[in-house]
Coordinates of C-alpha atoms in Angstrom, one line a residue:
M1 CA 90.3 -196.6 124.5
K2 CA 86.7 -197.4 124.6
Q3 CA 84.4 -194.6 123.6
T4 CA 81.4 -193.4 125.7
A5 CA 77.8 -193.7 124.7
T6 CA 76.8 -190.6 122.7
A7 CA 73.4 -190.6 124.3
T8 CA 74.7 -190.3 127.8
S9 CA 76.1 -187.1 129.3
D10 CA 79.6 -187.4 130.6
R11 CA 79.4 -184.4 132.9
V12 CA 80.6 -185.1 136.5
G13 CA 79.0 -183.2 139.3
W14 CA 80.0 -183.1 143.0
Y15 CA 78.3 -186.3 144.2
P16 CA 80.6 -188.7 142.3
Y17 CA 83.5 -187.2 144.2
V18 CA 81.6 -187.9 147.5
V19 CA 81.4 -191.5 146.3
V20 CA 85.1 -191.6 145.6
L21 CA 85.8 -190.1 149.0
M22 CA 83.7 -192.7 150.8
L23 CA 85.0 -195.6 148.9
G24 CA 88.6 -194.2 149.2
L25 CA 88.1 -194.1 153.0
V26 CA 87.0 -197.8 153.0
Y27 CA 90.1 -198.6 150.8
T28 CA 92.2 -196.7 153.4
F29 CA 91.2 -199.2 156.1
N30 CA 91.4 -202.0 153.6
Y31 CA 95.1 -201.3 153.1
L32 CA 95.7 -200.2 156.7
D33 CA 94.4 -203.5 158.0
R34 CA 96.5 -205.4 155.5
Q35 CA 99.7 -203.4 155.9
I36 CA 99.8 -203.1 159.7
L37 CA 101.3 -206.6 160.1
A38 CA 104.5 -205.4 158.3
I39 CA 104.8 -202.5 160.8
L40 CA 104.3 -204.8 163.8
A41 CA 106.4 -207.7 162.4
E42 CA 109.3 -207.2 164.8
P43 CA 107.3 -207.2 168.1
I44 CA 105.1 -210.0 166.9
K45 CA 108.1 -212.1 165.9
A46 CA 109.6 -211.6 169.4
D47 CA 106.4 -212.2 171.3
L48 CA 105.2 -215.3 169.4
G49 CA 108.6 -216.7 168.6
L50 CA 108.2 -216.7 164.9
T51 CA 110.9 -217.0 162.1
D52 CA 111.3 -214.6 159.2
T53 CA 109.8 -217.3 156.9
Q54 CA 106.7 -217.5 159.1
I55 CA 106.4 -213.7 159.1
G56 CA 106.8 -213.7 155.3
M57 CA 104.2 -216.5 155.0
V58 CA 101.6 -214.8 157.2
S59 CA 102.0 -211.3 155.7
G60 CA 102.2 -212.7 152.2
L61 CA 101.1 -216.1 150.9
M62 CA 98.6 -217.1 153.6
F63 CA 96.8 -213.8 153.2
A64 CA 97.2 -213.5 149.4
V65 CA 95.8 -216.9 148.6
F66 CA 92.5 -216.3 150.2
Y67 CA 92.4 -212.6 149.2
T68 CA 92.8 -213.5 145.6
V69 CA 90.8 -216.7 145.4
F70 CA 87.7 -215.2 147.0
G71 CA 88.1 -212.0 145.1
V72 CA 86.9 -213.6 141.8
P73 CA 83.6 -215.1 143.0
I74 CA 82.8 -212.0 145.1
A75 CA 83.5 -209.8 142.0
W76 CA 81.3 -212.1 139.9
L77 CA 78.5 -211.5 142.4
A78 CA 79.2 -207.8 142.3
D79 CA 78.6 -207.8 138.5
R80 CA 75.1 -209.1 139.3
S81 CA 74.0 -207.4 142.5
H82 CA 74.3 -204.5 144.8
R83 CA 78.0 -203.5 144.7
V84 CA 77.9 -200.9 147.5
G85 CA 76.3 -203.5 149.9
I86 CA 79.0 -206.0 149.1
V87 CA 81.7 -203.5 149.9
A88 CA 80.0 -202.6 153.2
V89 CA 79.7 -206.3 154.3
A90 CA 83.3 -206.9 153.3
C91 CA 84.6 -203.9 155.3
T92 CA 82.8 -205.2 158.4
M93 CA 84.3 -208.7 158.0
W94 CA 88.0 -207.7 157.5
S95 CA 87.8 -205.2 160.4
V96 CA 86.5 -207.9 162.8
F97 CA 89.2 -210.3 161.8
C98 CA 91.9 -207.6 162.0
G99 CA 90.8 -207.2 165.7
L100 CA 91.2 -210.9 166.1
C101 CA 94.8 -210.8 164.9
G102 CA 95.5 -208.9 168.1
M103 CA 94.2 -211.8 170.2
A104 CA 96.4 -214.4 168.5
Q105 CA 98.3 -216.6 171.0
N106 CA 100.4 -218.5 168.4
Y107 CA 101.3 -218.8 164.8
T108 CA 98.2 -220.8 163.9
H109 CA 95.9 -218.3 165.5
L110 CA 97.5 -215.5 163.6
V111 CA 97.3 -217.4 160.3
L112 CA 93.6 -218.1 160.8
A113 CA 92.9 -214.4 161.6
R114 CA 94.8 -213.2 158.6
I115 CA 92.9 -215.6 156.4
G116 CA 89.7 -214.0 157.6
V117 CA 91.1 -210.5 156.8
G118 CA 92.0 -211.7 153.4
I119 CA 88.6 -213.1 152.6
G120 CA 87.0 -209.9 153.8
E121 CA 89.3 -207.6 151.9
A122 CA 88.5 -209.6 148.7
G123 CA 85.2 -207.7 148.5
G124 CA 86.7 -204.3 148.6
A125 CA 88.6 -202.9 145.6
S126 CA 87.0 -204.7 142.6
P127 CA 83.4 -203.8 143.3
S128 CA 84.5 -200.3 144.3
M129 CA 86.2 -199.6 141.0
S130 CA 83.2 -201.0 139.2
V131 CA 81.0 -198.4 141.0
I132 CA 83.4 -195.6 140.2
S133 CA 83.4 -196.5 136.5
D134 CA 79.6 -195.9 136.5
Y135 CA 80.1 -192.5 138.0
F136 CA 82.9 -191.3 135.7
P137 CA 83.3 -191.5 131.9
P138 CA 86.3 -193.3 130.5
H139 CA 88.5 -190.2 130.0
R140 CA 88.1 -189.3 133.7
R141 CA 88.6 -192.7 135.2
G142 CA 92.3 -192.6 135.6
G143 CA 92.1 -189.6 137.8
A144 CA 89.1 -191.0 139.7
I145 CA 90.8 -194.3 140.3
G146 CA 93.9 -192.3 141.3
L147 CA 91.8 -190.5 143.9
F148 CA 90.3 -193.7 145.1
S149 CA 93.7 -195.4 145.3
L150 CA 95.0 -192.7 147.6
G151 CA 93.6 -195.1 150.2
V152 CA 96.8 -197.0 149.8
P153 CA 99.2 -194.3 150.9
L154 CA 96.7 -193.0 153.5
G155 CA 96.3 -196.5 154.8
A156 CA 100.0 -197.0 154.9
T157 CA 100.7 -193.7 156.6
I158 CA 98.0 -194.0 159.2
G159 CA 98.8 -197.7 159.7
V160 CA 102.5 -197.0 160.3
A161 CA 102.1 -193.8 162.4
F162 CA 99.1 -194.9 164.5
G163 CA 100.0 -198.6 164.6
A164 CA 103.6 -198.0 165.6
W165 CA 102.5 -195.4 168.2
V166 CA 99.9 -197.7 169.8
A167 CA 102.4 -200.6 169.7
A168 CA 105.1 -198.5 171.3
H169 CA 102.8 -197.3 174.1
Y170 CA 100.3 -200.2 174.6
G171 CA 101.6 -203.2 172.7
W172 CA 101.1 -204.8 169.3
R173 CA 97.9 -206.5 170.2
Q174 CA 96.1 -203.2 171.1
A175 CA 97.3 -201.8 167.8
F176 CA 95.3 -204.4 165.8
I177 CA 92.2 -203.7 167.8
A178 CA 92.5 -200.0 167.6
V179 CA 92.5 -200.0 163.8
A180 CA 89.7 -202.5 163.5
V181 CA 86.9 -200.5 165.2
P182 CA 86.7 -197.6 162.8
G183 CA 86.2 -200.0 159.9
V184 CA 82.9 -201.3 161.3
V185 CA 81.6 -197.8 161.7
L186 CA 82.7 -196.8 158.2
S187 CA 80.8 -199.7 156.7
L188 CA 77.5 -198.3 158.2
L189 CA 78.3 -194.9 156.8
L190 CA 78.9 -196.3 153.4
I191 CA 75.4 -197.8 153.3
L192 CA 73.9 -194.5 154.4
F193 CA 75.7 -192.1 152.0
V194 CA 76.6 -194.0 148.8
R195 CA 74.0 -194.8 146.2
E196 CA 74.3 -197.8 143.8
P197 CA 74.8 -196.3 140.3
K198 CA 73.1 -197.5 137.1
R199 CA 75.4 -200.1 135.6
G200 CA 77.0 -199.2 132.2
R201 CA 75.9 -195.6 132.4
F202 CA 78.7 -194.4 130.1
D203 CA 78.8 -197.4 127.8
P204 CA 77.1 -197.9 124.4
P205 CA 73.4 -198.9 124.9
L206 CA 73.8 -202.5 123.7
E207 CA 76.8 -203.1 126.0
A208 CA 75.1 -201.4 128.9
K209 CA 72.1 -203.6 128.6
A210 CA 74.1 -206.8 128.2
K211 CA 73.4 -209.6 130.7
P212 CA 76.0 -210.4 133.4
A213 CA 78.8 -212.5 132.0
S214 CA 79.9 -215.9 133.3
L215 CA 83.3 -216.4 134.7
M216 CA 84.3 -218.4 131.6
E217 CA 83.2 -215.4 129.4
C218 CA 85.4 -213.1 131.5
L219 CA 88.3 -215.5 131.1
R220 CA 87.7 -215.6 127.3
T221 CA 87.7 -211.8 127.3
Y222 CA 91.3 -211.9 128.7
R223 CA 92.3 -214.6 126.1
R224 CA 90.8 -212.6 123.2
T225 CA 92.2 -209.2 124.3
P226 CA 96.0 -208.9 124.1
T227 CA 95.9 -205.7 126.1
L228 CA 94.3 -207.4 129.1
S229 CA 96.4 -210.6 128.9
L230 CA 99.6 -208.6 128.8
L231 CA 98.4 -206.5 131.6
L232 CA 98.2 -209.6 133.8
L233 CA 101.9 -210.2 133.1
A234 CA 102.7 -206.6 134.0
A235 CA 100.6 -206.7 137.2
G236 CA 102.2 -209.9 138.5
T237 CA 105.8 -208.8 137.9
Y238 CA 105.2 -205.2 139.2
S239 CA 103.4 -206.5 142.3
F240 CA 106.2 -208.9 143.2
V241 CA 108.6 -206.0 143.3
F242 CA 106.3 -203.7 145.2
N243 CA 105.2 -206.1 147.9
A244 CA 108.6 -207.6 148.5
F245 CA 109.8 -204.0 149.1
A246 CA 106.9 -202.7 151.1
A247 CA 106.5 -205.7 153.4
W248 CA 110.1 -205.6 154.6
A249 CA 111.1 -201.9 154.4
P250 CA 110.2 -201.1 158.1
A251 CA 112.1 -204.2 159.3
L252 CA 115.1 -203.1 157.2
L253 CA 115.2 -199.7 158.8
L254 CA 114.9 -201.2 162.3
R255 CA 117.3 -204.1 161.9
A256 CA 119.9 -202.8 159.5
K257 CA 119.8 -199.0 159.7
G258 CA 119.5 -198.3 163.4
A259 CA 116.0 -196.9 163.4
E260 CA 113.7 -197.1 166.5
M261 CA 110.0 -197.8 166.5
A262 CA 109.4 -194.1 167.3
D263 CA 111.3 -193.2 164.1
I264 CA 109.2 -195.6 162.1
S265 CA 106.0 -194.1 163.6
T266 CA 107.0 -190.5 162.8
W267 CA 109.3 -190.4 159.8
Y268 CA 108.7 -193.6 157.9
S269 CA 104.9 -193.0 157.9
L270 CA 105.3 -189.3 156.8
V271 CA 107.9 -189.8 154.1
F272 CA 106.6 -193.0 152.6
G273 CA 103.0 -191.7 152.8
I274 CA 103.8 -188.6 150.9
A275 CA 105.8 -190.6 148.3
M276 CA 103.0 -193.1 147.8
A277 CA 100.4 -190.3 147.5
I278 CA 102.5 -188.4 144.9
G279 CA 102.9 -191.6 142.8
M280 CA 99.3 -192.7 143.1
F281 CA 97.6 -189.4 142.6
G282 CA 99.9 -188.0 140.0
S283 CA 100.0 -191.0 137.8
G284 CA 96.2 -191.2 137.2
F285 CA 95.8 -187.6 136.2
L286 CA 99.0 -187.6 134.1
A287 CA 98.0 -190.8 132.3
D288 CA 94.5 -189.3 131.6
R289 CA 96.1 -186.2 130.1
F290 CA 98.8 -187.8 128.0
A291 CA 96.5 -190.6 126.8
Q292 CA 94.3 -188.2 125.0
K293 CA 97.1 -187.9 122.4
K294 CA 98.9 -191.2 123.0
P295 CA 96.8 -194.0 124.4
S296 CA 99.9 -196.0 125.3
A297 CA 100.6 -193.4 128.0
Y298 CA 98.7 -195.6 130.5
A299 CA 101.5 -198.1 130.3
I300 CA 104.5 -196.0 129.2
L301 CA 104.2 -193.7 132.2
P302 CA 104.6 -196.5 134.9
A303 CA 107.3 -198.2 132.8
W304 CA 109.5 -195.1 132.9
A305 CA 108.7 -194.7 136.6
L306 CA 109.8 -198.2 137.5
G307 CA 113.1 -197.7 135.6
L308 CA 113.8 -194.5 137.3
G309 CA 113.3 -196.1 140.7
V310 CA 115.8 -198.9 140.4
P311 CA 119.1 -197.0 141.2
F312 CA 117.5 -195.3 144.2
F313 CA 116.2 -198.7 145.4
I314 CA 119.7 -200.2 145.4
A315 CA 121.3 -197.1 146.9
G316 CA 118.7 -197.0 149.7
L317 CA 119.4 -200.6 150.6
L318 CA 123.1 -199.9 150.8
A319 CA 122.8 -196.5 152.7
P320 CA 124.7 -196.2 156.0
S321 CA 121.9 -194.8 158.1
W322 CA 118.2 -194.9 158.3
P323 CA 117.5 -191.2 157.4
V324 CA 119.6 -191.6 154.2
A325 CA 118.0 -194.9 153.4
L326 CA 114.5 -193.5 154.0
G327 CA 115.1 -190.6 151.7
L328 CA 116.5 -192.7 148.9
L329 CA 113.8 -195.5 149.2
A330 CA 111.1 -192.9 149.1
V331 CA 111.8 -192.5 145.3
P332 CA 111.2 -196.1 144.3
M333 CA 108.2 -196.2 146.6
A334 CA 106.6 -193.2 144.7
M335 CA 107.6 -194.7 141.3
N336 CA 106.2 -198.2 142.2
M337 CA 102.8 -196.6 142.9
M338 CA 102.6 -195.1 139.4
F339 CA 101.4 -198.4 138.0
V340 CA 98.2 -198.7 140.1
A341 CA 95.8 -196.0 138.8
P342 CA 96.8 -196.3 135.1
G343 CA 96.9 -200.1 135.2
F344 CA 93.3 -200.4 136.6
A345 CA 92.1 -197.5 134.3
I346 CA 93.2 -199.7 131.4
C347 CA 91.3 -202.6 132.9
Q348 CA 88.1 -200.6 133.4
N349 CA 88.2 -198.9 130.0
V350 CA 88.9 -202.1 128.0
A351 CA 86.5 -204.5 129.9
P352 CA 82.8 -204.6 128.9
A353 CA 80.4 -203.0 131.4
N354 CA 78.9 -206.3 132.5
Q355 CA 82.4 -207.8 133.3
R356 CA 84.2 -204.9 135.0
A357 CA 84.3 -206.2 138.6
T358 CA 85.2 -209.7 137.6
I359 CA 87.8 -208.6 135.1
S360 CA 89.4 -206.4 137.8
A361 CA 89.3 -209.2 140.3
I362 CA 91.1 -211.6 137.9
L363 CA 93.8 -208.9 137.5
M364 CA 94.0 -208.5 141.2
L365 CA 94.2 -212.3 141.6
V366 CA 97.4 -212.3 139.5
N367 CA 98.6 -209.0 141.0
N368 CA 98.3 -210.2 144.6
L369 CA 98.8 -213.9 144.4
V370 CA 102.2 -213.4 142.6
G371 CA 103.2 -210.2 144.3
M372 CA 101.7 -210.3 147.8
G373 CA 101.9 -214.0 148.0
F374 CA 105.5 -214.6 146.9
G375 CA 107.2 -211.2 147.2
P376 CA 107.3 -211.0 151.1
L377 CA 107.9 -214.8 151.3
F378 CA 110.8 -214.6 148.8
V379 CA 112.6 -211.9 150.9
G380 CA 111.8 -213.6 154.2
A381 CA 113.1 -217.0 153.1
L382 CA 116.3 -215.5 151.7
S383 CA 116.8 -213.5 154.8
Q384 CA 116.5 -216.5 157.0
H385 CA 118.9 -218.5 154.7
F386 CA 121.5 -215.7 154.8
S387 CA 121.2 -215.3 158.6
G388 CA 123.1 -218.5 159.1
S389 CA 126.3 -216.8 158.0
M390 CA 125.8 -213.1 158.9
E391 CA 123.9 -210.9 161.3
S392 CA 120.2 -210.4 160.7
G393 CA 120.4 -206.8 159.4
A394 CA 122.9 -207.7 156.8
A395 CA 121.0 -210.8 155.8
L396 CA 117.8 -208.8 155.2
T397 CA 119.7 -206.2 153.2
K398 CA 121.2 -208.9 151.0
A399 CA 117.8 -210.6 150.6
M400 CA 116.2 -207.3 149.5
L401 CA 118.9 -206.7 146.9
F402 CA 117.8 -209.9 145.1
V403 CA 114.5 -208.1 144.4
A404 CA 116.2 -205.6 142.1
P405 CA 116.5 -207.9 139.0
F406 CA 112.7 -208.4 139.0
Y407 CA 112.2 -204.8 137.9
L408 CA 113.4 -205.7 134.4
P409 CA 110.5 -208.1 133.5
A410 CA 108.0 -205.6 135.0
I411 CA 109.3 -202.8 132.8
G412 CA 109.4 -205.1 129.7
A413 CA 105.8 -206.3 130.3
L414 CA 104.5 -202.7 130.5
I415 CA 106.2 -201.9 127.2
L416 CA 104.3 -204.8 125.7
V417 CA 101.1 -203.4 127.1
A418 CA 101.9 -200.0 125.6
R419 CA 102.3 -201.6 122.1
A420 CA 99.0 -203.5 122.5
L421 CA 97.2 -200.3 123.5
E422 CA 98.6 -198.6 120.3
K423 CA 97.4 -201.5 118.1
R424 CA 94.0 -201.5 119.8
H425 CA 93.6 -197.7 119.2
A426 CA 94.7 -198.0 115.6
A427 CA 92.2 -200.8 115.0
M428 CA 89.4 -198.8 116.6
E429 CA 90.2 -195.8 114.4
A430 CA 90.3 -197.9 111.3
Q431 CA 87.0 -199.5 112.2
A432 CA 85.4 -196.1 112.9

């Protein structure tokens, strides 16, 4: 991986962890506001008279298109300006539009509100990881990004538990509004407590002083760097599996396994939250540790994890009851999360300092457009198709079984990334 500048100290004090904590809290609400629709899918479907395809569309493609397309120009701006301010404005925007989801009176209203959430959330993760990379040296970034990415399991856990509880007691509309208000407050706290770091602090002097790169230069960086171009393939295939699974897991337990909304609020949120946290947090630190001897660990670790999760995924879908299904599905949920921190650590370590936010946004564009855009829609459309000949729970189960074969290209792509990392490391050692 890329070496640090010798003239710059790589010691990390307490304040960078405050930064990670604050940005991680923002990311928690980023994911919470994104994920809560999956939790509320059943009452929304009943109230607004939607089909599974429409639910898949609004939770997937219509959100993902705007989230990913706007992510690149916002990240391009972040490579040139105040990144912390961009994240704060984005947090305010997605929170406001999340509240508007609770006021939707029909499918069109819900689509428009979700588009607003998607545009706002586009300014969250990429600028945040660029900030973190200027607070931590390369050999500490996997762990730091892992800490930051705990916002995903925290957001999922809080979103499921709190959102389902509010929906059960006050209705799904109030659930959207209840999770939107804290995001506005958090954006103000971010401005007060997080300082914009010096860009390229841990990079070689010439690279740190380089002028911001154009979008075409960033695209050429992907084309010239096999590690990054293969990482795009891995991210897209991985994300398809993860989002198809995560978007429909609550509905599966409710429709096919006999769970109640109270069960989802209590047990789904707890079990899946812990599973996601273990995968997210553990993978970053394990990858940092093993990569000191074997650089390909950043890709090999998630490849093995995905492979381990496949039989538990299939067994969970076929389980006879929701407690058994929940326990089995927790394993692939943890294994799926083991791509995120190592994958984005590769991205941050390989990308030049003046391109990091944009390089990350391009990766997220592929990751989310392919995965978030088409994963939930794929399952929703298949479920609606199968429901013509079987009851809805069996139809959804059968549709989710069709996700299993997509694990194979995801694992294969990660193996190719691992080989590219080894070649890159060998070339850098030969040059040194």
